[in-house]
PDB file of C-alpha atoms and ligand atoms in Angstrom:
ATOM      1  CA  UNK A   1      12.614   0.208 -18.470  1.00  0.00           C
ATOM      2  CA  UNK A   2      13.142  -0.791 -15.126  1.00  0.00           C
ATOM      3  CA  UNK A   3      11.093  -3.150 -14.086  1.00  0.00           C
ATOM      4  CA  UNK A   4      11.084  -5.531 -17.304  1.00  0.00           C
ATOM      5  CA  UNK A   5      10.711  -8.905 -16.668  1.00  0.00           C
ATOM      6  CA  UNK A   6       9.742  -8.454 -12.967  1.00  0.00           C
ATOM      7  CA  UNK A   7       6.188  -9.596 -11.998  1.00  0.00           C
ATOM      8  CA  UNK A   8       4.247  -7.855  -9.285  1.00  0.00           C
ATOM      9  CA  UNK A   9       0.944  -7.702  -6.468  1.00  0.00           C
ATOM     10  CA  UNK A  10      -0.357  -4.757  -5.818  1.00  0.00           C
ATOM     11  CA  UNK A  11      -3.184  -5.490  -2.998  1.00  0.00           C
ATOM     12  CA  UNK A  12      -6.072  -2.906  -2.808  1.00  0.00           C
ATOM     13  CA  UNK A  13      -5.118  -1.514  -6.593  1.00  0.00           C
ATOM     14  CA  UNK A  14      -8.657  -1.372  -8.300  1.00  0.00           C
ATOM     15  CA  UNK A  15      -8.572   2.942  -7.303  1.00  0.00           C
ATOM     16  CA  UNK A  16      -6.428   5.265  -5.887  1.00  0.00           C
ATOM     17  CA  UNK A  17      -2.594   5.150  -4.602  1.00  0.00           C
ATOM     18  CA  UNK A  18      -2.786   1.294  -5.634  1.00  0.00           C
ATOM     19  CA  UNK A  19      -3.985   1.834  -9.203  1.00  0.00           C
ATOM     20  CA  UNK A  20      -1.473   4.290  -9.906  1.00  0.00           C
ATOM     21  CA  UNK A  21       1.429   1.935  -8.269  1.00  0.00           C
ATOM     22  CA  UNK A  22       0.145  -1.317 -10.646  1.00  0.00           C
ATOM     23  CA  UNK A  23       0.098   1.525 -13.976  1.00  0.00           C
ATOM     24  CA  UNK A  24       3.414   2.458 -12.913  1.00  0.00           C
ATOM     25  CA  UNK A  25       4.953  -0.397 -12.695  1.00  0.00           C
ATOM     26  CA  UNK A  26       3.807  -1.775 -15.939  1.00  0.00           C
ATOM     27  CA  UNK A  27       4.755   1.524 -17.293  1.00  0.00           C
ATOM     28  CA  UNK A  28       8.388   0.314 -16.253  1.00  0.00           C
ATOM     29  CA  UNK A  29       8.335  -2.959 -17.773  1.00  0.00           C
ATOM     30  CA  UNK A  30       6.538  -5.229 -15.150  1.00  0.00           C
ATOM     31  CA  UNK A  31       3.785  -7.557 -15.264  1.00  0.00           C
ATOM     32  CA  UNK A  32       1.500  -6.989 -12.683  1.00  0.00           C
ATOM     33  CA  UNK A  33      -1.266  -8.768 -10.371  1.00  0.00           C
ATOM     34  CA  UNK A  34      -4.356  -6.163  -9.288  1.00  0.00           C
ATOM     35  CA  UNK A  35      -6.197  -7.759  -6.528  1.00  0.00           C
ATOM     36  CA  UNK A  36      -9.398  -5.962  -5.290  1.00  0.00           C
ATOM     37  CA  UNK A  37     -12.649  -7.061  -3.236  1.00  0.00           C
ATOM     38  CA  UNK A  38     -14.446  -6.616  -6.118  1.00  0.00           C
ATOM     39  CA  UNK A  39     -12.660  -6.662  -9.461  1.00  0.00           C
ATOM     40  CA  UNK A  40     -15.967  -6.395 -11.862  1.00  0.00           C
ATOM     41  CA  UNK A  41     -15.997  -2.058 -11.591  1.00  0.00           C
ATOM     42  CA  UNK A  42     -12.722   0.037 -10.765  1.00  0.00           C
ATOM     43  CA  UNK A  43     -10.038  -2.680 -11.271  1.00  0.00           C
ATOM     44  CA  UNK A  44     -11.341  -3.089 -14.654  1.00  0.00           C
ATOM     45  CA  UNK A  45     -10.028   0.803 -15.459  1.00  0.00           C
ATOM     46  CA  UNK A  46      -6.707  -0.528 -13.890  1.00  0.00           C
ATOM     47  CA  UNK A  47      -6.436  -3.511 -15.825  1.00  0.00           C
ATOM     48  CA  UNK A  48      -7.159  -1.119 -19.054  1.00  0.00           C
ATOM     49  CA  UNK A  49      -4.609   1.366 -17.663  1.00  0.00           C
ATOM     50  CA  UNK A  50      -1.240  -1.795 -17.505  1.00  0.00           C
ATOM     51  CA  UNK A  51      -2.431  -3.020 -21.319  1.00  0.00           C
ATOM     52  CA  UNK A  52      -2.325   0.340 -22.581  1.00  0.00           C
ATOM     53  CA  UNK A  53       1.390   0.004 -21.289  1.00  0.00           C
ATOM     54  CA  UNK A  54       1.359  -2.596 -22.999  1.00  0.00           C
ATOM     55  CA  UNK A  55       1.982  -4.853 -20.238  1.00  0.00           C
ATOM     56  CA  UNK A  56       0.141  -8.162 -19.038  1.00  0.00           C
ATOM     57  CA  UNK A  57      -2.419  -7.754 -16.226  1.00  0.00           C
ATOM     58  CA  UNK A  58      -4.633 -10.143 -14.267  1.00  0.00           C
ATOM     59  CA  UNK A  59      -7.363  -9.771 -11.992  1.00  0.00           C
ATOM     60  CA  UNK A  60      -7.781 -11.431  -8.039  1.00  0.00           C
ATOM     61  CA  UNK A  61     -10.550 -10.632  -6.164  1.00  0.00           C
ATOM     62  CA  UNK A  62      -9.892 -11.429  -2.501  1.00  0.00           C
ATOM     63  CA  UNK A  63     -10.157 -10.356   0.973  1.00  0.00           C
ATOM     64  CA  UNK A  64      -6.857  -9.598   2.697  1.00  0.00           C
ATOM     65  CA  UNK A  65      -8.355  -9.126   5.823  1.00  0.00           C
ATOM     66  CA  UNK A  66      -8.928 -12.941   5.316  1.00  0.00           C
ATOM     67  CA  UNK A  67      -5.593 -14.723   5.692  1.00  0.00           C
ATOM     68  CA  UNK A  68      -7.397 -17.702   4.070  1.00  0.00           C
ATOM     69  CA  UNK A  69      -7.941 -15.458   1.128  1.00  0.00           C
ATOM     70  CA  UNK A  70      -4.610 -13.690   1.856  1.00  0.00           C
ATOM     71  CA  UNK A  71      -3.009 -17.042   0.776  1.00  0.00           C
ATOM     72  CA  UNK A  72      -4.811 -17.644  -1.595  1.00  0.00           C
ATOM     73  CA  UNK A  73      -4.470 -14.357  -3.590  1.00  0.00           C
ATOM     74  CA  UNK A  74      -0.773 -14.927  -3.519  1.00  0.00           C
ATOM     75  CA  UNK A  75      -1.413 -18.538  -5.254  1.00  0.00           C
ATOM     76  CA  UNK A  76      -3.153 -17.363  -7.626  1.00  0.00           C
ATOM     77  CA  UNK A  77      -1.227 -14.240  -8.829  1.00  0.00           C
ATOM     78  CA  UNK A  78       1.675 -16.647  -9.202  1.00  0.00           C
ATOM     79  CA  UNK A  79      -0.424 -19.274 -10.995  1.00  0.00           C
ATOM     80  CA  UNK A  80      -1.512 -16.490 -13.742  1.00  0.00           C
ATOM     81  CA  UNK A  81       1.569 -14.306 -13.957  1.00  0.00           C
ATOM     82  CA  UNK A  82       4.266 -17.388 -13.092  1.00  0.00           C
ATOM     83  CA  UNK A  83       6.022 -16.012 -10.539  1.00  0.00           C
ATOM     84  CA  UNK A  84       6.286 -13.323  -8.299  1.00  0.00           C
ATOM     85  CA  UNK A  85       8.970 -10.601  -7.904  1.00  0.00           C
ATOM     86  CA  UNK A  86       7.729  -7.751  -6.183  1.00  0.00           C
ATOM     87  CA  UNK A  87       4.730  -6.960  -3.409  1.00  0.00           C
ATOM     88  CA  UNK A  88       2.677  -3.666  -2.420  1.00  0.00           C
ATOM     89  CA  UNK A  89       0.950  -3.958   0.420  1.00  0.00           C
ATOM     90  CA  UNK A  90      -1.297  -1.183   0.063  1.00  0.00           C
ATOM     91  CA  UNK A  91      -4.801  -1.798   0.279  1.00  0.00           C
ATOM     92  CA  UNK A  92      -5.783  -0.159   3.778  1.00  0.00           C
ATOM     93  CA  UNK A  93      -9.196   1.065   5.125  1.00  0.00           C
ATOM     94  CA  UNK A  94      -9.556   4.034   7.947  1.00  0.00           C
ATOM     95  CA  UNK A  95     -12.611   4.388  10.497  1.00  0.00           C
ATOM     96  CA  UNK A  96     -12.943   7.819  12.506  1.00  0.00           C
ATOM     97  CA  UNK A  97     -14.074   7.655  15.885  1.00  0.00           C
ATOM     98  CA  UNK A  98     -13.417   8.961  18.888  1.00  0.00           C
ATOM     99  CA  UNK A  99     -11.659   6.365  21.419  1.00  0.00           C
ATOM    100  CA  UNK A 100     -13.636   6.063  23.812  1.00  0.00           C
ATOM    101  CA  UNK A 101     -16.565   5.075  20.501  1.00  0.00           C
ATOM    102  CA  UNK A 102     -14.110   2.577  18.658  1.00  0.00           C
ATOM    103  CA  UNK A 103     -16.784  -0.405  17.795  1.00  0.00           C
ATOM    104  CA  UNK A 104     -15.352  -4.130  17.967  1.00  0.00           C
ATOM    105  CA  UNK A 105     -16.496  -4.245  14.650  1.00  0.00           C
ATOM    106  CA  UNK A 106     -14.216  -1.373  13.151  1.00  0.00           C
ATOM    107  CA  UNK A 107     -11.163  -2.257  15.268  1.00  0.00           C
ATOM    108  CA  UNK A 108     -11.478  -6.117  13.837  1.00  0.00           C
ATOM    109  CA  UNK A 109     -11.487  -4.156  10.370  1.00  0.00           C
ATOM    110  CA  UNK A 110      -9.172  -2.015  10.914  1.00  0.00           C
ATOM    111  CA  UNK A 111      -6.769  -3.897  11.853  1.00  0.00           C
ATOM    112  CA  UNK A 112      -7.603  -7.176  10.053  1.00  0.00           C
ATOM    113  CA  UNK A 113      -6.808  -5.102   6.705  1.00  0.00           C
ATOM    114  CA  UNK A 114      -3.829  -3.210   7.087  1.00  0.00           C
ATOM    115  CA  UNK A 115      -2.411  -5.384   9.216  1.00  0.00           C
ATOM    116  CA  UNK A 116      -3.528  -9.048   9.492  1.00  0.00           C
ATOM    117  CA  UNK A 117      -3.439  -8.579   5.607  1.00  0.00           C
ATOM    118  CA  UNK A 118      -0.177  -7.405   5.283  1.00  0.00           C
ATOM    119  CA  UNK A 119       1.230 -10.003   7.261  1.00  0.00           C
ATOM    120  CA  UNK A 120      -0.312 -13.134   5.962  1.00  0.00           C
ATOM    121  CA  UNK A 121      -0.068 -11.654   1.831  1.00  0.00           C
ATOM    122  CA  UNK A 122       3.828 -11.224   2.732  1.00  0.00           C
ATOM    123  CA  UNK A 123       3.841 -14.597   4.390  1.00  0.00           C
ATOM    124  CA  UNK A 124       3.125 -16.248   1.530  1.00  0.00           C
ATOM    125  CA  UNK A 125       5.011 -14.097  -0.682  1.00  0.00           C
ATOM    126  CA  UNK A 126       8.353 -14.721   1.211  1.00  0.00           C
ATOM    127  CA  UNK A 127       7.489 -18.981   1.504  1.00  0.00           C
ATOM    128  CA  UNK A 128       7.436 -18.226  -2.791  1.00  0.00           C
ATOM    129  CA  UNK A 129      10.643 -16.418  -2.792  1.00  0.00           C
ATOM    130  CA  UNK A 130      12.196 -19.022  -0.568  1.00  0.00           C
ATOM    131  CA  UNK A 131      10.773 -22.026  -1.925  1.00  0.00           C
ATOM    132  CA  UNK A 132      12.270 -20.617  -5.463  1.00  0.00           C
ATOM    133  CA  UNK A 133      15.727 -19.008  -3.817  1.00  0.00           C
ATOM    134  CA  UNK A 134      14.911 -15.448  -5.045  1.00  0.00           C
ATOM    135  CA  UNK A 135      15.458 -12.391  -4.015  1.00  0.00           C
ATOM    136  CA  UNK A 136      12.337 -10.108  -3.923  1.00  0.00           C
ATOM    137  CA  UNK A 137      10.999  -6.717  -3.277  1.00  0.00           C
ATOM    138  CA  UNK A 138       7.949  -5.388  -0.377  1.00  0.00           C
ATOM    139  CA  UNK A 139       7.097  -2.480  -0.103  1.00  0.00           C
ATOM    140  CA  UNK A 140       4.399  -1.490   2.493  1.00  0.00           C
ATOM    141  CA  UNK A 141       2.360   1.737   2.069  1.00  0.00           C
ATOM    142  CA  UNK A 142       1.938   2.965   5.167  1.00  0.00           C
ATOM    143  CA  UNK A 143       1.044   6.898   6.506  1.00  0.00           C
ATOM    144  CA  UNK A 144       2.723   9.849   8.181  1.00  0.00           C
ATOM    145  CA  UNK A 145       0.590   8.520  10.732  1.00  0.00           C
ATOM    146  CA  UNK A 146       2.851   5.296  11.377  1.00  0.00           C
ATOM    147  CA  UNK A 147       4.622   8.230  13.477  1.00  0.00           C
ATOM    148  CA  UNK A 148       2.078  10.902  13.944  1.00  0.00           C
ATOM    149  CA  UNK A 149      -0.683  10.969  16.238  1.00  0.00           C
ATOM    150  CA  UNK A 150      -4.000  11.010  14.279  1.00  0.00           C
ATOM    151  CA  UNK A 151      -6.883  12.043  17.137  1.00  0.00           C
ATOM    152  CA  UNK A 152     -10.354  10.131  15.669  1.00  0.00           C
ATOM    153  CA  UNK A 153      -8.007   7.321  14.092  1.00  0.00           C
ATOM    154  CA  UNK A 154      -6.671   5.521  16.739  1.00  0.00           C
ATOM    155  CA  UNK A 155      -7.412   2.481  15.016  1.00  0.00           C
ATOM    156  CA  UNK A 156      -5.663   2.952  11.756  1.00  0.00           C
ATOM    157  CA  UNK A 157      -2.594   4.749  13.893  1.00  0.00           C
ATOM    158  CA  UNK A 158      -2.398   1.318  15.858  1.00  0.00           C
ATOM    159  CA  UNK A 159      -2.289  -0.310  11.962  1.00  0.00           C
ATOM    160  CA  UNK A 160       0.446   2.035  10.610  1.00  0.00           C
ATOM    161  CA  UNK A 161       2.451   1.829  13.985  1.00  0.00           C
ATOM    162  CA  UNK A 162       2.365  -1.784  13.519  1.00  0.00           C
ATOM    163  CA  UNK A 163       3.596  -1.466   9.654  1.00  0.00           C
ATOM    164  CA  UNK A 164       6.561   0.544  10.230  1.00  0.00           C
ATOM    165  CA  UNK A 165       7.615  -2.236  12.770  1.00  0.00           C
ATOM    166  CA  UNK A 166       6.620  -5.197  10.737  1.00  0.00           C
ATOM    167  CA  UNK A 167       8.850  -3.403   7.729  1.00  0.00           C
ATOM    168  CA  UNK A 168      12.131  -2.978  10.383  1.00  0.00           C
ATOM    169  CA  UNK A 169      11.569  -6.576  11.352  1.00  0.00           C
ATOM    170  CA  UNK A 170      11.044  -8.094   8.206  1.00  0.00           C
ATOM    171  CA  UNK A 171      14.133  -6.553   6.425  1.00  0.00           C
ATOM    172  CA  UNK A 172      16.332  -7.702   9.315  1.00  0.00           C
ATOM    173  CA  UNK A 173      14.767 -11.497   9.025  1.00  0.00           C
ATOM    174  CA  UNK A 174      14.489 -11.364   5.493  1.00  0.00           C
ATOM    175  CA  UNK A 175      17.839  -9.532   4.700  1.00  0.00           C
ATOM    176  CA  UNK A 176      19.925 -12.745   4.276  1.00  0.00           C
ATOM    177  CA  UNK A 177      17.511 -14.261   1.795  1.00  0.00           C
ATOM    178  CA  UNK A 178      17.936 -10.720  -0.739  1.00  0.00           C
ATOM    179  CA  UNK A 179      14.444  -9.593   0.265  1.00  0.00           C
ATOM    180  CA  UNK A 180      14.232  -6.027   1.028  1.00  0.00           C
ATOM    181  CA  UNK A 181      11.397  -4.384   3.024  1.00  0.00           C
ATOM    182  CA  UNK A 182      10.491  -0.893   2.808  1.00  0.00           C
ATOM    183  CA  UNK A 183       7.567   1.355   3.835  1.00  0.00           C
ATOM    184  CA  UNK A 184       6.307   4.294   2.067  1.00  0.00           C
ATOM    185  CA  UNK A 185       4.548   7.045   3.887  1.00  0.00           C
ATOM    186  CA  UNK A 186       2.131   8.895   1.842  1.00  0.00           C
ATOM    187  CA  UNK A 187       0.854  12.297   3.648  1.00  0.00           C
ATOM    188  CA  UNK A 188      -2.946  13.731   2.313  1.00  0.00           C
ATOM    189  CA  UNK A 189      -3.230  12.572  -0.662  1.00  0.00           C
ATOM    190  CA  UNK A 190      -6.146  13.252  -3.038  1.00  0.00           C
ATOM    191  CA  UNK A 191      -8.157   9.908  -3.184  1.00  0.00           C
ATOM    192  CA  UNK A 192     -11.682   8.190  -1.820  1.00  0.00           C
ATOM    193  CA  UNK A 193     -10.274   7.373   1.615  1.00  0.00           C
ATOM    194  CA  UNK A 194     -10.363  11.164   2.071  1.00  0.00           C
ATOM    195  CA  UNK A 195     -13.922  11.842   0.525  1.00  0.00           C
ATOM    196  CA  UNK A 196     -15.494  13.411   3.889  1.00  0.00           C
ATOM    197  CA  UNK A 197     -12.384  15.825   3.817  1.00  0.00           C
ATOM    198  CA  UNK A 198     -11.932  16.258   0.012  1.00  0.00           C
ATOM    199  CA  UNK A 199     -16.092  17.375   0.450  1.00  0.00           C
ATOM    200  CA  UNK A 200     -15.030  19.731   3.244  1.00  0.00           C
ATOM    201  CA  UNK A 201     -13.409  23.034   1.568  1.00  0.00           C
ATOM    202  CA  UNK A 202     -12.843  24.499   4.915  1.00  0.00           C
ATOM    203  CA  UNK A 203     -11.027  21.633   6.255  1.00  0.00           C
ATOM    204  CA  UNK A 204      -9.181  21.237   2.768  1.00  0.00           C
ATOM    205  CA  UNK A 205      -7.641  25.085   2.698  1.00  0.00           C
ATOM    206  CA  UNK A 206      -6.668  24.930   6.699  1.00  0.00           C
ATOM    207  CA  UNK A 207      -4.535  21.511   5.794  1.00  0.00           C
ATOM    208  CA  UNK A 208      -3.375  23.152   2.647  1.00  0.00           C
ATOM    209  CA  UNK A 209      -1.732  25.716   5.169  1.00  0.00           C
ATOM    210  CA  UNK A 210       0.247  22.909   6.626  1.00  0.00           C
ATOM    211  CA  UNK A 211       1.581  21.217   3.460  1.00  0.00           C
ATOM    212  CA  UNK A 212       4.704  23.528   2.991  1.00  0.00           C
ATOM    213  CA  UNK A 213       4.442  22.584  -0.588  1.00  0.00           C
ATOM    214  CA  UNK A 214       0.963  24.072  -0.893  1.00  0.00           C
ATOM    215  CA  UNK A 215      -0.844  20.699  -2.476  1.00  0.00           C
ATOM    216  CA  UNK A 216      -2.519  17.473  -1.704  1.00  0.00           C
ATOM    217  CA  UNK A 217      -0.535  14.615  -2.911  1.00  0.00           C
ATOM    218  CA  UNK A 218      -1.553  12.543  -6.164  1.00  0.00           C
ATOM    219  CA  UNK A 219      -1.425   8.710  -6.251  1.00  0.00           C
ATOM    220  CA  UNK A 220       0.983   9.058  -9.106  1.00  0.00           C
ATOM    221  CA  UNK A 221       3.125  11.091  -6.713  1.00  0.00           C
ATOM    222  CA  UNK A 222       3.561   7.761  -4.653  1.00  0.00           C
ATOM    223  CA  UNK A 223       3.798   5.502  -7.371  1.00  0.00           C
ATOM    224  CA  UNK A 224       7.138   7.235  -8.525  1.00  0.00           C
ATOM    225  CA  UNK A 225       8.741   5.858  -4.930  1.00  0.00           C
ATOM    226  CA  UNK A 226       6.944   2.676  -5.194  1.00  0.00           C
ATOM    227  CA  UNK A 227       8.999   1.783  -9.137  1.00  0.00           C
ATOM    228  CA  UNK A 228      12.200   3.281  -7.605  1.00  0.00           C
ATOM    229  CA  UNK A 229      12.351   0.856  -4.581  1.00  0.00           C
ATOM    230  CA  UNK A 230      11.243  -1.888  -6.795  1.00  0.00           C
ATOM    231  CA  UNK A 231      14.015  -1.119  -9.207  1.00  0.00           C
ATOM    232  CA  UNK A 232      17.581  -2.160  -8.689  1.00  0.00           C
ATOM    233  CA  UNK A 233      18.878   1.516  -8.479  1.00  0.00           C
ATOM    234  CA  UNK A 234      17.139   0.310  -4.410  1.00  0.00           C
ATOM    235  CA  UNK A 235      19.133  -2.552  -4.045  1.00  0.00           C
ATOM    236  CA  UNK A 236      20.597  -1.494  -0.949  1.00  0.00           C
ATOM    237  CA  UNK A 237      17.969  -0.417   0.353  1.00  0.00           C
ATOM    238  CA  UNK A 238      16.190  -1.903   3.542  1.00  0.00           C
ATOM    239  CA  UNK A 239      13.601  -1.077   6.534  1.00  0.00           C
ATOM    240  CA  UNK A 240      13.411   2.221   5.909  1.00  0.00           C
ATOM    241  CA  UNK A 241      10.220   3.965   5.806  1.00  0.00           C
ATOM    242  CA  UNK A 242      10.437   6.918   3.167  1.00  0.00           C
ATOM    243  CA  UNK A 243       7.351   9.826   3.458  1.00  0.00           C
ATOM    244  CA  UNK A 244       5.769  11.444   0.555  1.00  0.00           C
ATOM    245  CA  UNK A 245       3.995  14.505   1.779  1.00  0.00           C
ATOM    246  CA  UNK A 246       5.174  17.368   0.685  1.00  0.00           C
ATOM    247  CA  UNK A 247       6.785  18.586   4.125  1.00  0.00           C
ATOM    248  CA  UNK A 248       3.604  18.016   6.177  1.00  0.00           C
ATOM    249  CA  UNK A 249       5.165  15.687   8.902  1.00  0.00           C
ATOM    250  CA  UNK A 250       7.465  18.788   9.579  1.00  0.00           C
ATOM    251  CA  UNK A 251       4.491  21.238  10.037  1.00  0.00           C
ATOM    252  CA  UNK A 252       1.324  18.998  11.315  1.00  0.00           C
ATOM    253  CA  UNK A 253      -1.228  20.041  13.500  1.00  0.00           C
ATOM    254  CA  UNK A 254      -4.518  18.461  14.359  1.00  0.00           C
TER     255      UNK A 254
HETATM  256  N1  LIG B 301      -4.942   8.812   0.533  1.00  0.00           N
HETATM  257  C1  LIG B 301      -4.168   9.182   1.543  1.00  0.00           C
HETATM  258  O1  LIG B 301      -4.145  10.357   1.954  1.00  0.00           O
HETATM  259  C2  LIG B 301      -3.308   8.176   2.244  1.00  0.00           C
HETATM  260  C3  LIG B 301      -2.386   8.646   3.180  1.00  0.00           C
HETATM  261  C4  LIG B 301      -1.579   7.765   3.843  1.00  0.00           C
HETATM  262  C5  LIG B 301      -1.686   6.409   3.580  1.00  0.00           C
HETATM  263  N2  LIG B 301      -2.595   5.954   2.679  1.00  0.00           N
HETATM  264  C6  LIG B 301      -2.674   4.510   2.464  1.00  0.00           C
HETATM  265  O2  LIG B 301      -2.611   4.217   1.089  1.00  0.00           O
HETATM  266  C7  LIG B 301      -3.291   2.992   0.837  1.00  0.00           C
HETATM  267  C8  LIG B 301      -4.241   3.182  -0.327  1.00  0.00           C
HETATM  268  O3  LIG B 301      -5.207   4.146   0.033  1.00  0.00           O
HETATM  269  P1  LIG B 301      -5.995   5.051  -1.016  1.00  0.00           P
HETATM  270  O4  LIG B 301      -5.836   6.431  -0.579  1.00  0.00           O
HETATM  271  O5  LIG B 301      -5.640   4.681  -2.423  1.00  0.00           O
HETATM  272  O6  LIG B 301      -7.497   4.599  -0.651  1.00  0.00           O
HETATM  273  P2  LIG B 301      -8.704   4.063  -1.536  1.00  0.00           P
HETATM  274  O7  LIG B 301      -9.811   3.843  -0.583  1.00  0.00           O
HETATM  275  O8  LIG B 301      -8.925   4.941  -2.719  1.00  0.00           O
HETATM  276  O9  LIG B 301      -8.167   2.653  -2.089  1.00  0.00           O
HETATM  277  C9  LIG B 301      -8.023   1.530  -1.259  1.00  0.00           C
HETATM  278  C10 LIG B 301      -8.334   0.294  -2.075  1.00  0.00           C
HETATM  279  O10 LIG B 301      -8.148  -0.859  -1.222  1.00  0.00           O
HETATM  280  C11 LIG B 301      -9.237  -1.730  -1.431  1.00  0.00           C
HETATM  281  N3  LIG B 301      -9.462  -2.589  -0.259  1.00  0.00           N
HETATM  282  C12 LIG B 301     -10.010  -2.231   0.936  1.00  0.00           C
HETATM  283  N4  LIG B 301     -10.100  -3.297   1.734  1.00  0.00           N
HETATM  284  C13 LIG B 301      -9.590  -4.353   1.037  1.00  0.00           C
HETATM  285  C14 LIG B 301      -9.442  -5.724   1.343  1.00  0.00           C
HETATM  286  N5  LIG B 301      -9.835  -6.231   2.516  1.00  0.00           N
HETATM  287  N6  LIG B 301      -8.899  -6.531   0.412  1.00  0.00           N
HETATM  288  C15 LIG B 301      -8.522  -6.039  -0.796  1.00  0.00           C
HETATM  289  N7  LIG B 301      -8.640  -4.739  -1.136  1.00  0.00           N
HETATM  290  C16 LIG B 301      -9.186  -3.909  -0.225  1.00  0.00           C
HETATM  291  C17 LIG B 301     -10.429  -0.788  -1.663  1.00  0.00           C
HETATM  292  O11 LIG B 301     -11.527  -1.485  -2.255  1.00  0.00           O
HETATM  293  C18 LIG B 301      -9.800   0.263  -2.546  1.00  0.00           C
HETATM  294  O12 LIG B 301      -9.866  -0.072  -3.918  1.00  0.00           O
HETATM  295  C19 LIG B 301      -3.965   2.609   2.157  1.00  0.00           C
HETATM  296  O13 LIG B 301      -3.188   1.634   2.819  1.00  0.00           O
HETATM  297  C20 LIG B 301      -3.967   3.903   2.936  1.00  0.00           C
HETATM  298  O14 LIG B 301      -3.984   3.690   4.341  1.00  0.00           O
HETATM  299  C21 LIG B 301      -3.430   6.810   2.007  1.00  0.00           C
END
């Protein structure tokens, strides 16, 4: 097992790519933190998921987008499991609208999740790591559209640009204290943030034309990236953003 003895937050991991991350990781040894806005429904299906591992889970509920509650997530994961060894940023929320549409409102949201969030639950990650002299492990899950154009998204493209130079930064700053910083870059994958499209059959079999391996992603397809470059075999690794999406980057059209 990889991972044993490692203890990890997984932000946003009551459903989807971040359910899958915190089950694989405590498939590979590690105890692991699942932090939700609401941890009474899905994140109880996680929590079942890491203990039939047979791995120790606890439950945060807190608001990223809040860096009050940012903090304060990071406390308490590190209260219940310990320590802390390893953080996924990957809760994340999308709006569609056209530009010239974008509300305050949705911007502020936008932005204060996948971004704001990010920032302030590394922050006090890193002020852990330091205050113990530990190396650690972030990975940020990010999008193909940290690079691509997304027309109706400019809000979460502004987000993901921002991630992918947060992650280059951070692994330059945080280098000499043996944290690494990497970004993960799913493509379509088959979860709730894409209910509209999943509903859409249409739109489903004209992006299935794109994906050159013929398939929407799973969340268990990212999860296998997320244990490697929390495992050792990544210890070199550093501000690199690495896609999962089956070849669509190469052959995306909007
Ligand atoms: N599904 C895809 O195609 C895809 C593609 C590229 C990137 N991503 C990214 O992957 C990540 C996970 O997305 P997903 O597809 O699993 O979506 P999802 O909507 O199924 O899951 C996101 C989870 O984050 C939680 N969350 C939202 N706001 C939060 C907040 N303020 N504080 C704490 N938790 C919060 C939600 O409640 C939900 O459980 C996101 O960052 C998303 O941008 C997804």
């Amino acid at each position: 097992m990889r991972l044993e003895g490692k203890r990890a937050l997984i932000t946003g991991s009551g459903r989807g790519i971040g359910r899958a991350i915190a089950v694989r990781l405590a498939r590979e040894g590690a105890d692991v933190a699942i932090n939700d806005l609401n941890v009474q429904g899905d994140a109880r299906e996680t929590l079942a998921e890491v203990q039939t591992a047979g791995r120790r889970g606890v439950l945060v509920q807190a608001d990223i987008g809040k860096a009050e509650q940012a903090r304060q997530l990071v406390e308490e994961a590190i209260r219940q499991l310990g320590g802390l060894d390893i953080l996924v940023n990957n809760a994340g929320v999308e709006r569609r609208a056209a530009f010239v549409d974008v509300k305050e409102a949705d911007y502020d949201l936008v932005l204060d999740v996948n971004l704001k969030g990010t920032f302030f639950v590394t922050q006090a990650f890193v002020r852990h790591l330091r205050a113990e002299k530990r190396p650690g492990r972030v990975i940020n899950i990010s999008s193909v559209h940290e690079e691509m154009p997304f027309p109706g998204f400019s809000t979460y493209c502004l987000s993901k640009g921002g991630m992918q130079l947060l992650t280059r930064d951070l692994a330059v700053e945080l280098g000499p204290n043996g944290i690494t910083v990497n970004a993960i870059a799913p493509g379509a994958i088959a979860t709730e943030i894409n209910r509209a499209l999943l509903d859409d059959r249409p739109r489903v079999e004209r992006l299935l034309k794109q994906i050159p391996l013929g398939r929407m992603g799973k969340p268990e397809d990212v999860a296998g990236l997320a244990a490697f470059l929390a495992s050792d075999d990544a210890d070199y690794i550093t501000g690199s953003t690495y896609y999962v999406d089956g070849g669509l980057a190469w052959n995306y059209r909007e």
